[in-house]
XYZ file of C-alpha atoms in Angstrom:
503
model
C -62.125 45.534 46.706
C -59.528 47.660 44.931
C -56.351 48.657 46.778
C -55.560 52.132 45.453
C -51.905 53.034 46.077
C -50.729 56.628 45.619
C -47.352 56.855 43.874
C -47.696 60.348 42.344
C -46.165 63.486 43.891
C -46.782 67.200 43.490
C -43.520 68.596 42.153
C -44.020 72.352 41.951
C -47.474 71.996 40.495
C -46.468 69.176 38.137
C -47.311 65.501 38.598
C -44.173 63.428 39.163
C -43.925 59.672 39.660
C -40.586 58.704 41.129
C -39.330 55.143 40.504
C -38.534 54.638 44.204
C -42.167 55.293 45.118
C -43.448 52.807 42.563
C -40.963 50.199 43.810
C -42.076 50.772 47.418
C -45.704 50.432 46.307
C -45.008 47.102 44.593
C -43.333 45.771 47.732
C -46.247 47.027 49.852
C -48.715 45.176 47.639
C -46.675 41.999 47.961
C -46.762 42.358 51.744
C -50.564 42.722 51.643
C -50.804 39.341 49.930
C -49.975 37.701 53.268
C -53.417 38.673 54.617
C -55.454 39.619 51.527
C -56.290 37.881 48.282
C -54.390 40.082 45.851
C -54.773 38.968 42.240
C -53.265 41.686 40.039
C -51.436 45.008 40.015
C -52.327 47.619 37.401
C -49.603 50.089 36.408
C -51.177 52.803 34.272
C -47.870 54.600 34.286
C -44.491 54.306 32.637
C -41.783 56.069 30.716
C -39.110 55.566 28.082
C -38.980 53.301 25.065
C -37.534 49.788 25.307
C -37.548 46.453 23.560
C -39.016 43.413 25.292
C -37.824 42.270 27.770
C -36.041 45.194 29.459
C -35.133 43.600 32.808
C -31.406 44.149 32.246
C -32.005 47.898 31.903
C -34.241 48.126 34.976
C -33.126 45.278 37.235
C -34.756 46.657 40.419
C -38.167 46.817 38.737
C -37.602 43.433 37.124
C -36.844 41.851 40.500
C -39.879 43.519 42.118
C -42.192 42.216 39.388
C -40.574 38.760 39.576
C -41.307 38.656 43.317
C -44.954 39.531 42.701
C -45.150 36.903 39.975
C -43.711 34.325 42.362
C -46.447 35.336 44.835
C -49.071 34.587 42.116
C -49.830 38.291 41.583
C -50.132 39.407 37.953
C -48.516 42.746 37.036
C -50.040 44.710 34.142
C -48.638 47.857 32.533
C -49.611 50.226 29.739
C -47.171 50.467 26.839
C -47.237 54.300 26.758
C -48.782 56.948 24.515
C -45.856 58.435 22.603
C -46.805 57.175 19.095
C -43.650 54.994 19.206
C -43.869 51.810 17.111
C -40.411 50.487 17.984
C -40.531 50.194 21.771
C -42.708 50.392 24.862
C -42.483 52.006 28.291
C -41.213 50.380 31.436
C -42.413 48.711 33.649
C -44.648 47.203 30.912
C -41.572 45.953 29.048
C -40.435 43.700 31.922
C -40.318 39.951 31.340
C -42.969 39.020 33.910
C -45.205 42.052 33.353
C -48.193 41.868 30.994
C -47.868 44.730 28.489
C -51.052 46.271 27.107
C -51.596 48.676 24.184
C -54.875 50.341 23.211
C -57.441 49.673 20.470
C -60.502 51.599 19.366
C -64.012 50.168 19.052
C -63.197 48.941 15.529
C -60.268 46.821 16.765
C -57.687 49.165 15.324
C -54.517 49.835 17.271
C -54.569 53.483 18.252
C -52.008 55.810 16.729
C -50.838 56.988 20.123
C -50.084 53.481 21.478
C -46.420 52.608 21.838
C -45.952 49.245 20.144
C -43.464 46.404 19.786
C -43.855 42.844 18.435
C -43.402 41.638 22.021
C -46.533 43.388 23.334
C -48.708 40.830 25.140
C -52.256 42.119 24.692
C -54.469 44.818 23.275
C -57.532 46.209 25.072
C -60.018 49.062 24.609
C -58.359 52.445 25.163
C -60.497 54.847 23.138
C -63.620 55.066 20.966
C -62.514 57.015 17.934
C -65.614 56.676 15.790
C -67.878 58.824 17.965
C -65.013 60.513 19.879
C -66.234 58.999 23.132
C -63.370 57.861 25.308
C -63.322 55.272 28.121
C -65.230 56.379 31.208
C -62.976 55.810 34.215
C -62.636 56.627 37.896
C -61.247 60.076 38.589
C -59.865 61.885 41.650
C -62.585 63.280 43.858
C -64.849 60.250 43.560
C -66.111 61.114 40.094
C -66.015 59.575 36.622
C -64.204 61.103 33.679
C -63.937 60.099 29.980
C -60.287 59.515 29.046
C -58.143 57.582 26.617
C -54.715 55.991 26.431
C -52.952 52.769 27.241
C -53.650 53.718 30.864
C -57.285 52.974 30.066
C -56.452 49.722 28.251
C -54.262 48.187 30.974
C -57.000 48.069 33.692
C -59.213 46.011 31.383
C -56.526 43.310 31.406
C -55.836 43.628 35.147
C -59.547 43.124 35.737
C -59.698 40.156 33.362
C -56.761 38.497 35.115
C -58.463 39.045 38.458
C -61.633 37.287 37.286
C -59.545 34.383 35.958
C -57.731 34.120 39.282
C -61.103 33.982 41.043
C -62.268 31.222 38.699
C -58.991 29.271 38.808
C -57.081 30.137 42.029
C -54.324 27.549 41.536
C -53.166 28.851 38.133
C -50.011 30.925 37.772
C -49.984 34.505 36.417
C -48.120 33.343 33.303
C -50.722 30.629 32.680
C -53.546 33.163 32.849
C -51.651 35.593 30.645
C -51.001 32.857 28.084
C -54.671 31.920 28.202
C -55.740 35.508 27.435
C -53.224 35.692 24.613
C -54.362 32.441 23.069
C -58.069 33.208 23.370
C -57.741 36.840 22.246
C -58.815 38.218 18.882
C -55.735 38.517 16.601
C -55.082 42.085 15.417
C -52.426 42.668 12.694
C -49.281 44.574 13.596
C -45.985 44.775 11.733
C -46.186 41.419 9.979
C -47.490 39.580 13.033
C -50.603 39.704 15.197
C -51.240 40.859 18.762
C -54.249 39.390 20.613
C -57.036 41.755 21.673
C -58.523 40.871 25.060
C -61.538 38.526 24.997
C -62.374 37.796 28.633
C -65.468 35.754 27.805
C -63.542 33.384 25.548
C -60.945 32.885 28.284
C -63.618 31.960 30.808
C -65.211 29.567 28.372
C -61.840 27.829 28.050
C -61.721 27.312 31.824
C -64.898 25.261 31.936
C -63.360 21.833 31.322
C -60.582 22.191 33.923
C -61.332 20.662 37.322
C -60.423 22.408 40.573
C -58.468 19.372 41.744
C -56.114 19.373 38.752
C -52.478 19.828 39.768
C -49.350 20.579 37.808
C -47.613 17.447 36.495
C -44.393 16.141 37.946
C -40.995 16.528 36.258
C -40.284 14.453 33.120
C -37.982 11.491 33.651
C -35.002 9.869 31.883
C -33.925 13.197 30.371
C -30.810 12.969 28.201
C -29.015 15.101 25.639
C -26.831 13.982 22.751
C -24.760 16.200 20.476
C -25.651 15.755 16.798
C -23.101 18.023 15.202
C -21.500 21.421 15.344
C -24.630 23.369 16.296
C -27.339 21.026 17.557
C -28.284 18.462 20.161
C -31.047 15.926 20.618
C -32.896 16.234 23.962
C -34.981 13.188 24.925
C -37.270 12.410 27.855
C -39.987 10.156 29.229
C -43.326 11.321 30.733
C -43.597 12.400 34.394
C -44.456 9.799 37.004
C -47.554 11.912 37.798
C -49.628 13.828 35.241
C -51.410 15.885 37.912
C -54.807 14.333 37.308
C -55.283 15.122 33.638
C -53.389 14.109 30.487
C -50.154 15.892 29.533
C -50.762 18.453 26.789
C -47.269 19.680 25.990
C -43.584 19.715 26.894
C -41.030 22.511 26.937
C -37.238 22.279 26.769
C -35.087 24.991 28.354
C -31.373 25.782 28.296
C -30.375 26.258 31.946
C -28.894 29.661 32.768
C -30.529 31.380 29.790
C -33.999 32.576 28.846
C -34.015 30.235 25.830
C -36.913 27.784 25.747
C -38.379 25.723 22.948
C -41.871 26.318 21.606
C -44.394 23.989 23.224
C -43.786 20.418 22.089
C -46.631 17.996 21.405
C -47.412 15.546 24.212
C -46.883 12.693 21.759
C -43.199 13.539 21.246
C -40.346 12.247 23.391
C -37.472 14.252 21.915
C -36.633 17.401 19.983
C -33.571 18.749 18.213
C -32.265 22.020 19.626
C -30.355 24.066 17.039
C -28.279 27.238 17.055
C -25.791 25.919 19.623
C -22.137 26.933 19.625
C -19.279 24.653 18.650
C -17.327 23.353 21.625
C -19.671 24.795 24.275
C -21.295 23.014 27.223
C -25.076 23.192 27.631
C -27.460 22.017 30.343
C -31.069 21.225 29.485
C -34.239 20.683 31.494
C -37.684 19.547 30.348
C -41.052 20.336 31.948
C -44.598 19.263 31.206
C -48.013 20.941 31.152
C -51.435 19.364 31.516
C -53.426 22.627 31.380
C -52.841 26.208 30.360
C -54.465 27.258 33.614
C -52.644 24.999 36.029
C -49.390 25.941 34.352
C -46.120 24.119 33.815
C -44.873 21.481 36.196
C -41.466 21.352 37.854
C -38.475 21.036 35.508
C -36.609 17.777 35.237
C -33.115 17.141 36.493
C -30.456 18.850 34.377
C -28.641 16.961 31.659
C -25.209 17.897 30.306
C -24.016 17.935 26.735
C -21.035 19.485 24.985
C -21.308 20.306 21.301
C -18.379 18.574 19.568
C -15.251 20.522 18.896
C -13.265 20.716 15.719
C -10.543 18.041 15.540
C -7.412 19.398 17.210
C -4.429 20.394 15.070
C -1.340 18.221 14.898
C 0.578 18.314 18.164
C 3.990 18.935 16.583
C 5.897 16.581 18.892
C 8.666 14.661 17.078
C 8.634 11.820 19.629
C 4.942 10.950 19.140
C 4.701 8.506 16.212
C 1.828 8.939 13.782
C -0.802 6.286 14.459
C 0.426 5.452 17.970
C -2.353 4.733 20.478
C -1.501 8.035 22.166
C -1.161 10.122 18.961
C -4.729 11.514 18.873
C -4.918 11.819 22.697
C -1.729 13.914 22.767
C -3.094 16.217 20.039
C -6.245 16.748 22.136
C -4.204 17.206 25.328
C -1.996 19.866 23.727
C -4.906 21.675 22.086
C -6.734 21.901 25.418
C -3.554 23.183 27.121
C -3.597 20.365 29.636
C 0.120 19.936 28.961
C 2.634 21.587 26.687
C 5.101 18.694 26.571
C 8.520 18.357 28.173
C 10.087 20.678 25.555
C 8.677 22.681 22.685
C 9.012 19.712 20.282
C 9.023 16.700 22.609
C 6.113 15.216 24.530
C 8.015 12.491 26.423
C 5.382 9.760 25.945
C 7.413 7.118 27.786
C 8.359 9.298 30.764
C 6.777 8.292 34.064
C 4.096 10.606 35.467
C 4.444 11.856 39.056
C 1.588 12.410 41.490
C 2.017 16.185 41.214
C 1.896 16.042 37.425
C -1.155 13.762 37.448
C -3.320 15.972 39.664
C -2.207 18.984 37.617
C -3.358 17.297 34.409
C -6.700 16.446 36.038
C -7.090 19.986 37.423
C -6.480 21.519 34.007
C -8.876 19.040 32.423
C -11.571 20.288 34.837
C -11.024 23.917 33.709
C -8.539 24.785 36.508
C -11.095 25.558 39.265
C -9.947 27.853 42.067
C -9.676 25.866 45.329
C -11.185 27.267 48.500
C -8.187 26.423 50.690
C -4.528 25.436 50.734
C -3.475 21.821 50.652
C -2.661 20.575 54.206
C 0.571 18.800 53.221
C 3.992 19.884 54.463
C 5.604 18.540 51.260
C 3.506 20.780 48.953
C 5.082 24.219 48.708
C 2.412 26.924 48.317
C 4.321 28.420 45.398
C 4.690 25.164 43.482
C 3.065 24.840 40.044
C 0.944 21.993 41.399
C -0.170 23.671 44.682
C -3.626 24.734 43.460
C -4.102 21.400 41.699
C -3.337 19.433 44.880
C -5.622 21.679 46.948
C -8.435 21.202 44.416
C -7.895 17.434 44.249
C -8.227 17.094 48.023
C -11.186 19.485 48.145
C -12.971 17.603 45.339
C -12.320 14.218 46.958
C -10.046 13.027 44.159
C -7.216 12.139 46.570
C -6.401 12.372 50.271
C -2.639 12.157 49.921
C -0.437 9.295 51.036
C -1.024 10.328 54.668
C -2.768 13.130 56.523
C 0.328 15.355 56.207
C 2.117 14.077 53.066
C 1.133 14.155 49.413
C 4.395 12.773 47.963
C 4.256 15.023 44.889
C 7.369 13.595 43.240
C 6.513 9.931 43.704
C 5.429 8.078 40.550
C 1.691 7.532 40.174
C 0.575 3.972 39.462
C -2.280 2.616 37.355
C -4.479 1.818 40.367
C -4.160 5.404 41.619
C -4.913 6.910 38.206
C -8.043 4.782 37.786
C -9.174 5.883 41.251
C -8.455 9.567 40.533
C -10.459 9.454 37.296
C -13.348 7.573 38.884
C -13.666 10.036 41.743
C -13.270 13.084 39.504
C -16.081 11.958 37.201
C -18.539 11.380 40.040
C -17.892 7.741 41.068
C -20.772 6.366 39.002
C -21.499 2.715 39.700
C -21.322 -0.089 37.135
C -22.389 -3.695 37.288
C -20.435 -6.739 36.209
C -16.811 -7.681 36.622
C -13.587 -6.141 35.353
C -11.996 -9.355 34.053
C -8.534 -8.784 35.579
C -7.087 -11.569 37.735
C -4.589 -9.159 39.362
C -7.321 -6.823 40.730
C -8.518 -8.353 44.020
C -11.983 -7.878 45.436
C -12.136 -5.198 48.107
C -9.054 -3.230 47.057
C -9.330 0.571 47.179
C -9.161 0.635 43.384
C -11.456 -2.318 42.517
C -14.597 -0.258 41.822
C -12.572 2.303 39.877
C -10.960 -0.352 37.664
C -14.373 -1.970 37.092
C -15.751 1.428 36.034
C -12.744 2.169 33.782
C -13.006 -1.211 32.054
C -16.773 -0.871 31.561
C -16.303 2.480 29.812
C -13.293 1.407 27.705
C -10.978 3.840 29.459
C -8.545 0.946 29.818
C -8.388 -2.625 28.585
C -5.436 -3.556 30.807
C -1.825 -4.185 29.954
C -2.450 -7.655 28.496
C -5.144 -10.314 28.453
C -6.527 -10.589 31.991
C -3.955 -8.225 33.513
C -4.445 -4.661 34.717
C -1.021 -4.266 36.415
C -2.324 -1.964 39.172
C 1.090 -1.199 40.665
C 2.853 -0.351 37.400
C 3.795 3.266 36.840
C 1.896 5.348 34.303
C 3.654 6.868 31.306
C 2.724 10.209 29.787
C 1.412 8.384 26.729
C -0.855 6.201 28.876
C -2.001 9.214 30.868
C -2.991 11.031 27.658
C -4.973 7.999 26.472
C -6.806 7.631 29.810
C -7.855 11.289 29.891
C -8.797 11.373 26.208
C -11.045 8.318 26.532
C -12.769 9.804 29.573
C -13.190 13.142 27.779
C -14.968 11.438 24.906
C -17.332 9.178 26.858
C -20.540 10.769 28.254
C -21.603 7.510 29.920
C -18.547 7.572 32.154
C -19.619 10.827 33.862
C -22.110 10.887 36.697
C -25.086 13.169 35.921
C -24.366 15.237 39.036
C -20.998 16.367 37.685
C -20.842 19.524 35.579
C -18.641 18.361 32.762
C -15.671 20.589 31.823
C -15.225 22.406 28.543
C -12.276 20.171 27.694
C -14.476 17.182 26.975
C -15.246 16.255 23.402
C -18.559 14.362 23.392
């Protein structure tokens, strides 16, 4: 039941293996999986010397192997036989390939094996003591003694196939991790590489039932910045453990290959270090109940921004030290949300227009490029606020004062600003009242004012008064935005927070 695929060519009497042929072969094998039970691909071929992983150098091969991995087909490759101890051949070096180097009968890594600390497994590739090599299939239907990592790799491909037969629901990575954990540790370069022990792997399967499923995603995942380079990621167990107790958790940084080491099932949080000051990160958590079933689905993403250094002094002569808008204006200027009305004046008591307000919000959200032009006849396409207005309408922050007018030069009032901020941050719901007698039930801004009061974005203009129709000064605008930028609870989890925020 072996599918033998020819990828070698006769090039003037020399054997040549062209990458395009190997890629076509990998795709052919994947197609066979629709009608046949394909468990593993053995690649006793390769070239070059690379660190692990090497997907960025060979993206076409990386994608082909990823597709096989997604189809539950393990891909195994020999590391190469060039006596190189600093890198291995591709395709073995790919992230989702299982790389295999050779040992002799005394569990010594052979001199000819290409090696790297990232090699997955070792397997028999020669018998040095009595100079008897591995007996293997040979062209013409015969057997031939040979040696090399090309002899070691098929041992692992075969082992993975037997594991797949014993545990059909497990993922290739789960089986690979099982072989690595159950293997015999062999020293290499200050670490150890596991030598294949198929029997030990099968013994480890015994306690796992066929009806065991992967656990569900962890719940209540949150992330909190702890300082300039770290964050605390917390979670609660999945609603379903898949039929057997959770063994471990893993935390990943979305958009990167960075994951935490397996975390004990008894823990509910870890501290992630090595983060960059002032950068936004998204984390997910997933659970495992068995090395053979594999990891469950990741949780919903959670946002966190590592705190920034305090901004420098703003330099505006008309912003008094200690004023309620002093620190907000320093943040606003440092984030380039506004540069003031002149080089040394901020104009804190000037009234903000609708065009200015949406521009401030647009810049706060990292100035995203809108996908259209604003449909208002009073918004000139060359105006400084044109992209901001188009974004605001596209993002649902405002619809204008009518279907054709935005009124860019009209003053913005406190009710409108609260509504803009609420919509921009995801319109998260809050319970309880706002406490303002001048905010009627059912007004377009009632929910927004309730949200703003609950998150201390505003406390009103006086006891019990919000003054929804009053204009907004530049000092007030700075304070509103600064308070929103520093409050993670005010943002809906579905919103990707901008880099201007400071929590």
